[in-house]
Amino acid sequence: MLRLRTFGGLWLEDSAGVAVTTTRPRNLALLAILASASPRGVSRQRLLGVLWPDVDEERGRHALAQTVYNLRQDRGDAAIVGTTELRLDPTAVHSDVAEFGEALRRNDVETAARLYAGAFLDGFYLADAPEFERWAESERSRLAQ
């Protein structure tokens, strides 16, 4: 079981709470987008627009397919599910942002406050993905409220 931490930075932890350091930044960005959208998922088209906005569609589709493949290989086939709409499998990858949303839906403000350990994706950037930066800032503002 993996845990994606999005508040106060962006990293993956194993079941012992140890940071997993082999994950590439773009892979982490994809996981953050999927975790934030949970459980409805995100369309491949939307992911292309956010993570590969300046790449032609064919190269973008290939890059997304390769990223998903790499994550499934590294983290297990069940980590990302879906074909047209991708989402995290909550039985394979937990995330603080999904738990935060659940706590708010239950009106459990104590749990939500505990989970909010800092700004969403604080200090995490993808230099060549301005759409990702806009998305992250929008999510950061939404979650801070």
PDB file of C-alpha atoms in Angstrom:
ATOM      1  CA  MET A   1       0.000   0.000   0.000  1.00  0.00           C
ATOM      2  CA  LEU A   2       1.319   3.412  -0.977  1.00  0.00           C
ATOM      3  CA  ARG A   3       0.396   6.809   0.372  1.00  0.00           C
ATOM      4  CA  LEU A   4       0.571   9.969  -1.701  1.00  0.00           C
ATOM      5  CA  ARG A   5       1.315  13.095   0.322  1.00  0.00           C
ATOM      6  CA  THR A   6       0.186  16.324  -1.324  1.00  0.00           C
ATOM      7  CA  PHE A   7      -0.059  18.762   1.572  1.00  0.00           C
ATOM      8  CA  GLY A   8       3.235  20.445   2.359  1.00  0.00           C
ATOM      9  CA  GLY A   9       4.961  19.034  -0.746  1.00  0.00           C
ATOM     10  CA  LEU A  10       4.507  16.029  -3.006  1.00  0.00           C
ATOM     11  CA  TRP A  11       5.920  12.556  -2.363  1.00  0.00           C
ATOM     12  CA  LEU A  12       5.017   8.903  -2.092  1.00  0.00           C
ATOM     13  CA  GLU A  13       5.480   6.808   1.039  1.00  0.00           C
ATOM     14  CA  ASP A  14       5.531   3.051   1.385  1.00  0.00           C
ATOM     15  CA  SER A  15       3.473   1.199   3.994  1.00  0.00           C
ATOM     16  CA  ALA A  16       6.175   1.880   6.627  1.00  0.00           C
ATOM     17  CA  GLY A  17       5.955   5.644   6.023  1.00  0.00           C
ATOM     18  CA  VAL A  18       9.315   5.791   4.229  1.00  0.00           C
ATOM     19  CA  ALA A  19       9.527   8.141   1.240  1.00  0.00           C
ATOM     20  CA  VAL A  20       9.781   6.388  -2.119  1.00  0.00           C
ATOM     21  CA  THR A  21      12.481   8.234  -4.027  1.00  0.00           C
ATOM     22  CA  THR A  22      12.419   6.588  -7.447  1.00  0.00           C
ATOM     23  CA  THR A  23       9.339   8.374  -8.747  1.00  0.00           C
ATOM     24  CA  ARG A  24       9.913  10.989 -11.473  1.00  0.00           C
ATOM     25  CA  PRO A  25       8.371  14.464 -11.040  1.00  0.00           C
ATOM     26  CA  ARG A  26       5.968  14.063 -13.982  1.00  0.00           C
ATOM     27  CA  ASN A  27       4.786  10.726 -12.544  1.00  0.00           C
ATOM     28  CA  LEU A  28       4.154  12.392  -9.186  1.00  0.00           C
ATOM     29  CA  ALA A  29       2.279  15.213 -10.920  1.00  0.00           C
ATOM     30  CA  LEU A  30       0.007  12.687 -12.630  1.00  0.00           C
ATOM     31  CA  LEU A  31      -0.658  10.956  -9.309  1.00  0.00           C
ATOM     32  CA  ALA A  32      -1.477  14.312  -7.672  1.00  0.00           C
ATOM     33  CA  ILE A  33      -3.996  15.180 -10.393  1.00  0.00           C
ATOM     34  CA  LEU A  34      -5.669  11.786 -10.093  1.00  0.00           C
ATOM     35  CA  ALA A  35      -5.721  11.921  -6.285  1.00  0.00           C
ATOM     36  CA  SER A  36      -7.270  15.370  -6.326  1.00  0.00           C
ATOM     37  CA  ALA A  37     -10.007  14.216  -8.722  1.00  0.00           C
ATOM     38  CA  SER A  38     -10.815  11.029  -6.822  1.00  0.00           C
ATOM     39  CA  PRO A  39     -13.113   9.112  -7.253  1.00  0.00           C
ATOM     40  CA  ARG A  40     -14.464  10.496 -10.541  1.00  0.00           C
ATOM     41  CA  GLY A  41     -11.143  10.328 -12.402  1.00  0.00           C
ATOM     42  CA  VAL A  42      -9.721  12.526 -15.127  1.00  0.00           C
ATOM     43  CA  SER A  43      -9.999  12.155 -18.879  1.00  0.00           C
ATOM     44  CA  ARG A  44      -6.883  11.442 -20.871  1.00  0.00           C
ATOM     45  CA  GLN A  45      -7.568  14.613 -22.889  1.00  0.00           C
ATOM     46  CA  ARG A  46      -7.562  16.722 -19.738  1.00  0.00           C
ATOM     47  CA  LEU A  47      -4.317  15.107 -18.565  1.00  0.00           C
ATOM     48  CA  LEU A  48      -2.695  15.843 -21.930  1.00  0.00           C
ATOM     49  CA  GLY A  49      -3.734  19.488 -21.667  1.00  0.00           C
ATOM     50  CA  VAL A  50      -2.342  19.858 -18.162  1.00  0.00           C
ATOM     51  CA  LEU A  51       0.865  17.829 -18.348  1.00  0.00           C
ATOM     52  CA  TRP A  52       1.861  18.092 -22.025  1.00  0.00           C
ATOM     53  CA  PRO A  53       0.180  21.280 -23.316  1.00  0.00           C
ATOM     54  CA  ASP A  54       2.873  22.200 -25.848  1.00  0.00           C
ATOM     55  CA  VAL A  55       3.326  18.740 -27.373  1.00  0.00           C
ATOM     56  CA  ASP A  56       1.461  17.560 -30.476  1.00  0.00           C
ATOM     57  CA  GLU A  57      -1.374  15.171 -29.688  1.00  0.00           C
ATOM     58  CA  GLU A  58       0.356  12.008 -30.877  1.00  0.00           C
ATOM     59  CA  ARG A  59       3.496  12.653 -28.828  1.00  0.00           C
ATOM     60  CA  GLY A  60       1.373  13.698 -25.849  1.00  0.00           C
ATOM     61  CA  ARG A  61      -0.679  10.503 -25.991  1.00  0.00           C
ATOM     62  CA  HIS A  62       2.498   8.471 -26.179  1.00  0.00           C
ATOM     63  CA  ALA A  63       4.020  10.362 -23.233  1.00  0.00           C
ATOM     64  CA  LEU A  64       0.867   9.816 -21.147  1.00  0.00           C
ATOM     65  CA  ALA A  65       0.704   6.125 -22.060  1.00  0.00           C
ATOM     66  CA  GLN A  66       4.379   5.732 -21.151  1.00  0.00           C
ATOM     67  CA  THR A  67       3.900   7.548 -17.825  1.00  0.00           C
ATOM     68  CA  VAL A  68       0.900   5.381 -16.913  1.00  0.00           C
ATOM     69  CA  TYR A  69       2.799   2.262 -17.969  1.00  0.00           C
ATOM     70  CA  ASN A  70       5.820   3.257 -15.841  1.00  0.00           C
ATOM     71  CA  LEU A  71       3.627   3.909 -12.800  1.00  0.00           C
ATOM     72  CA  ARG A  72       1.820   0.611 -13.231  1.00  0.00           C
ATOM     73  CA  GLN A  73       5.144  -1.209 -13.546  1.00  0.00           C
ATOM     74  CA  ASP A  74       6.726   0.583 -10.575  1.00  0.00           C
ATOM     75  CA  ARG A  75       3.711   0.732  -8.283  1.00  0.00           C
ATOM     76  CA  GLY A  76       1.602  -2.222  -9.368  1.00  0.00           C
ATOM     77  CA  ASP A  77      -1.022  -2.642 -12.042  1.00  0.00           C
ATOM     78  CA  ALA A  78      -3.792  -1.601  -9.681  1.00  0.00           C
ATOM     79  CA  ALA A  79      -2.380   1.835  -8.843  1.00  0.00           C
ATOM     80  CA  ILE A  80      -4.064   3.530 -11.823  1.00  0.00           C
ATOM     81  CA  VAL A  81      -7.313   2.180 -13.191  1.00  0.00           C
ATOM     82  CA  GLY A  82      -9.518   3.090 -16.114  1.00  0.00           C
ATOM     83  CA  THR A  83      -9.019   3.548 -19.808  1.00  0.00           C
ATOM     84  CA  THR A  84     -10.597   6.805 -20.988  1.00  0.00           C
ATOM     85  CA  GLU A  85     -11.042   8.239 -17.515  1.00  0.00           C
ATOM     86  CA  LEU A  86      -8.076   7.484 -15.280  1.00  0.00           C
ATOM     87  CA  ARG A  87      -8.249   7.369 -11.489  1.00  0.00           C
ATOM     88  CA  LEU A  88      -6.279   6.074  -8.543  1.00  0.00           C
ATOM     89  CA  ASP A  89      -7.357   2.797  -7.060  1.00  0.00           C
ATOM     90  CA  PRO A  90      -7.896   3.714  -3.391  1.00  0.00           C
ATOM     91  CA  THR A  91      -7.085   0.156  -2.334  1.00  0.00           C
ATOM     92  CA  ALA A  92      -3.587   0.499  -3.839  1.00  0.00           C
ATOM     93  CA  VAL A  93      -2.784   4.188  -3.261  1.00  0.00           C
ATOM     94  CA  HIS A  94      -4.140   6.302  -0.432  1.00  0.00           C
ATOM     95  CA  SER A  95      -3.794  10.068  -0.548  1.00  0.00           C
ATOM     96  CA  ASP A  96      -4.080  12.798   2.011  1.00  0.00           C
ATOM     97  CA  VAL A  97      -6.020  15.009  -0.413  1.00  0.00           C
ATOM     98  CA  ALA A  98      -8.691  12.330  -0.949  1.00  0.00           C
ATOM     99  CA  GLU A  99      -8.920  11.742   2.812  1.00  0.00           C
ATOM    100  CA  PHE A 100      -9.163  15.516   3.321  1.00  0.00           C
ATOM    101  CA  GLY A 101     -12.119  15.680   0.923  1.00  0.00           C
ATOM    102  CA  GLU A 102     -13.811  12.738   2.641  1.00  0.00           C
ATOM    103  CA  ALA A 103     -13.337  14.365   6.057  1.00  0.00           C
ATOM    104  CA  LEU A 104     -14.931  17.590   4.824  1.00  0.00           C
ATOM    105  CA  ARG A 105     -17.868  15.688   3.326  1.00  0.00           C
ATOM    106  CA  ARG A 106     -18.384  14.049   6.755  1.00  0.00           C
ATOM    107  CA  ASN A 107     -17.993  17.461   8.419  1.00  0.00           C
ATOM    108  CA  ASP A 108     -15.038  16.037  10.370  1.00  0.00           C
ATOM    109  CA  VAL A 109     -13.084  19.274  10.733  1.00  0.00           C
ATOM    110  CA  GLU A 110     -10.577  17.805  13.206  1.00  0.00           C
ATOM    111  CA  THR A 111      -9.406  15.172  10.710  1.00  0.00           C
ATOM    112  CA  ALA A 112      -9.395  17.711   7.876  1.00  0.00           C
ATOM    113  CA  ALA A 113      -7.255  20.107   9.935  1.00  0.00           C
ATOM    114  CA  ARG A 114      -4.829  17.315  10.847  1.00  0.00           C
ATOM    115  CA  LEU A 115      -4.465  16.253   7.212  1.00  0.00           C
ATOM    116  CA  TYR A 116      -3.866  19.803   5.985  1.00  0.00           C
ATOM    117  CA  ALA A 117      -0.137  19.801   6.832  1.00  0.00           C
ATOM    118  CA  GLY A 118       0.770  22.668   4.523  1.00  0.00           C
ATOM    119  CA  ALA A 119      -0.161  24.126   1.172  1.00  0.00           C
ATOM    120  CA  PHE A 120      -1.157  21.688  -1.570  1.00  0.00           C
ATOM    121  CA  LEU A 121       1.943  20.645  -3.590  1.00  0.00           C
ATOM    122  CA  ASP A 122       3.995  23.224  -1.715  1.00  0.00           C
ATOM    123  CA  GLY A 123       7.376  23.662  -3.417  1.00  0.00           C
ATOM    124  CA  PHE A 124       6.614  21.219  -6.260  1.00  0.00           C
ATOM    125  CA  TYR A 125       6.923  22.554  -9.819  1.00  0.00           C
ATOM    126  CA  LEU A 126       7.136  21.260 -13.363  1.00  0.00           C
ATOM    127  CA  ALA A 127       9.146  23.875 -15.238  1.00  0.00           C
ATOM    128  CA  ASP A 128       7.889  22.926 -18.708  1.00  0.00           C
ATOM    129  CA  ALA A 129       4.195  22.558 -17.840  1.00  0.00           C
ATOM    130  CA  PRO A 130       2.563  25.978 -17.271  1.00  0.00           C
ATOM    131  CA  GLU A 131      -0.915  24.426 -17.364  1.00  0.00           C
ATOM    132  CA  PHE A 132       0.057  22.140 -14.501  1.00  0.00           C
ATOM    133  CA  GLU A 133       1.191  25.176 -12.509  1.00  0.00           C
ATOM    134  CA  ARG A 134      -2.167  26.903 -13.162  1.00  0.00           C
ATOM    135  CA  TRP A 135      -4.042  23.757 -12.162  1.00  0.00           C
ATOM    136  CA  ALA A 136      -1.957  23.362  -8.985  1.00  0.00           C
ATOM    137  CA  GLU A 137      -2.525  26.991  -7.988  1.00  0.00           C
ATOM    138  CA  SER A 138      -6.261  26.632  -8.543  1.00  0.00           C
ATOM    139  CA  GLU A 139      -6.366  23.452  -6.438  1.00  0.00           C
ATOM    140  CA  ARG A 140      -4.163  25.059  -3.776  1.00  0.00           C
ATOM    141  CA  SER A 141      -6.626  27.962  -3.452  1.00  0.00           C
ATOM    142  CA  ARG A 142      -9.675  25.692  -3.446  1.00  0.00           C
ATOM    143  CA  LEU A 143      -8.269  23.410  -0.763  1.00  0.00           C
ATOM    144  CA  ALA A 144      -7.039  26.277   1.408  1.00  0.00           C
ATOM    145  CA  GLN A 145     -10.583  27.622   1.628  1.00  0.00           C
TER     146      GLN A 145
END
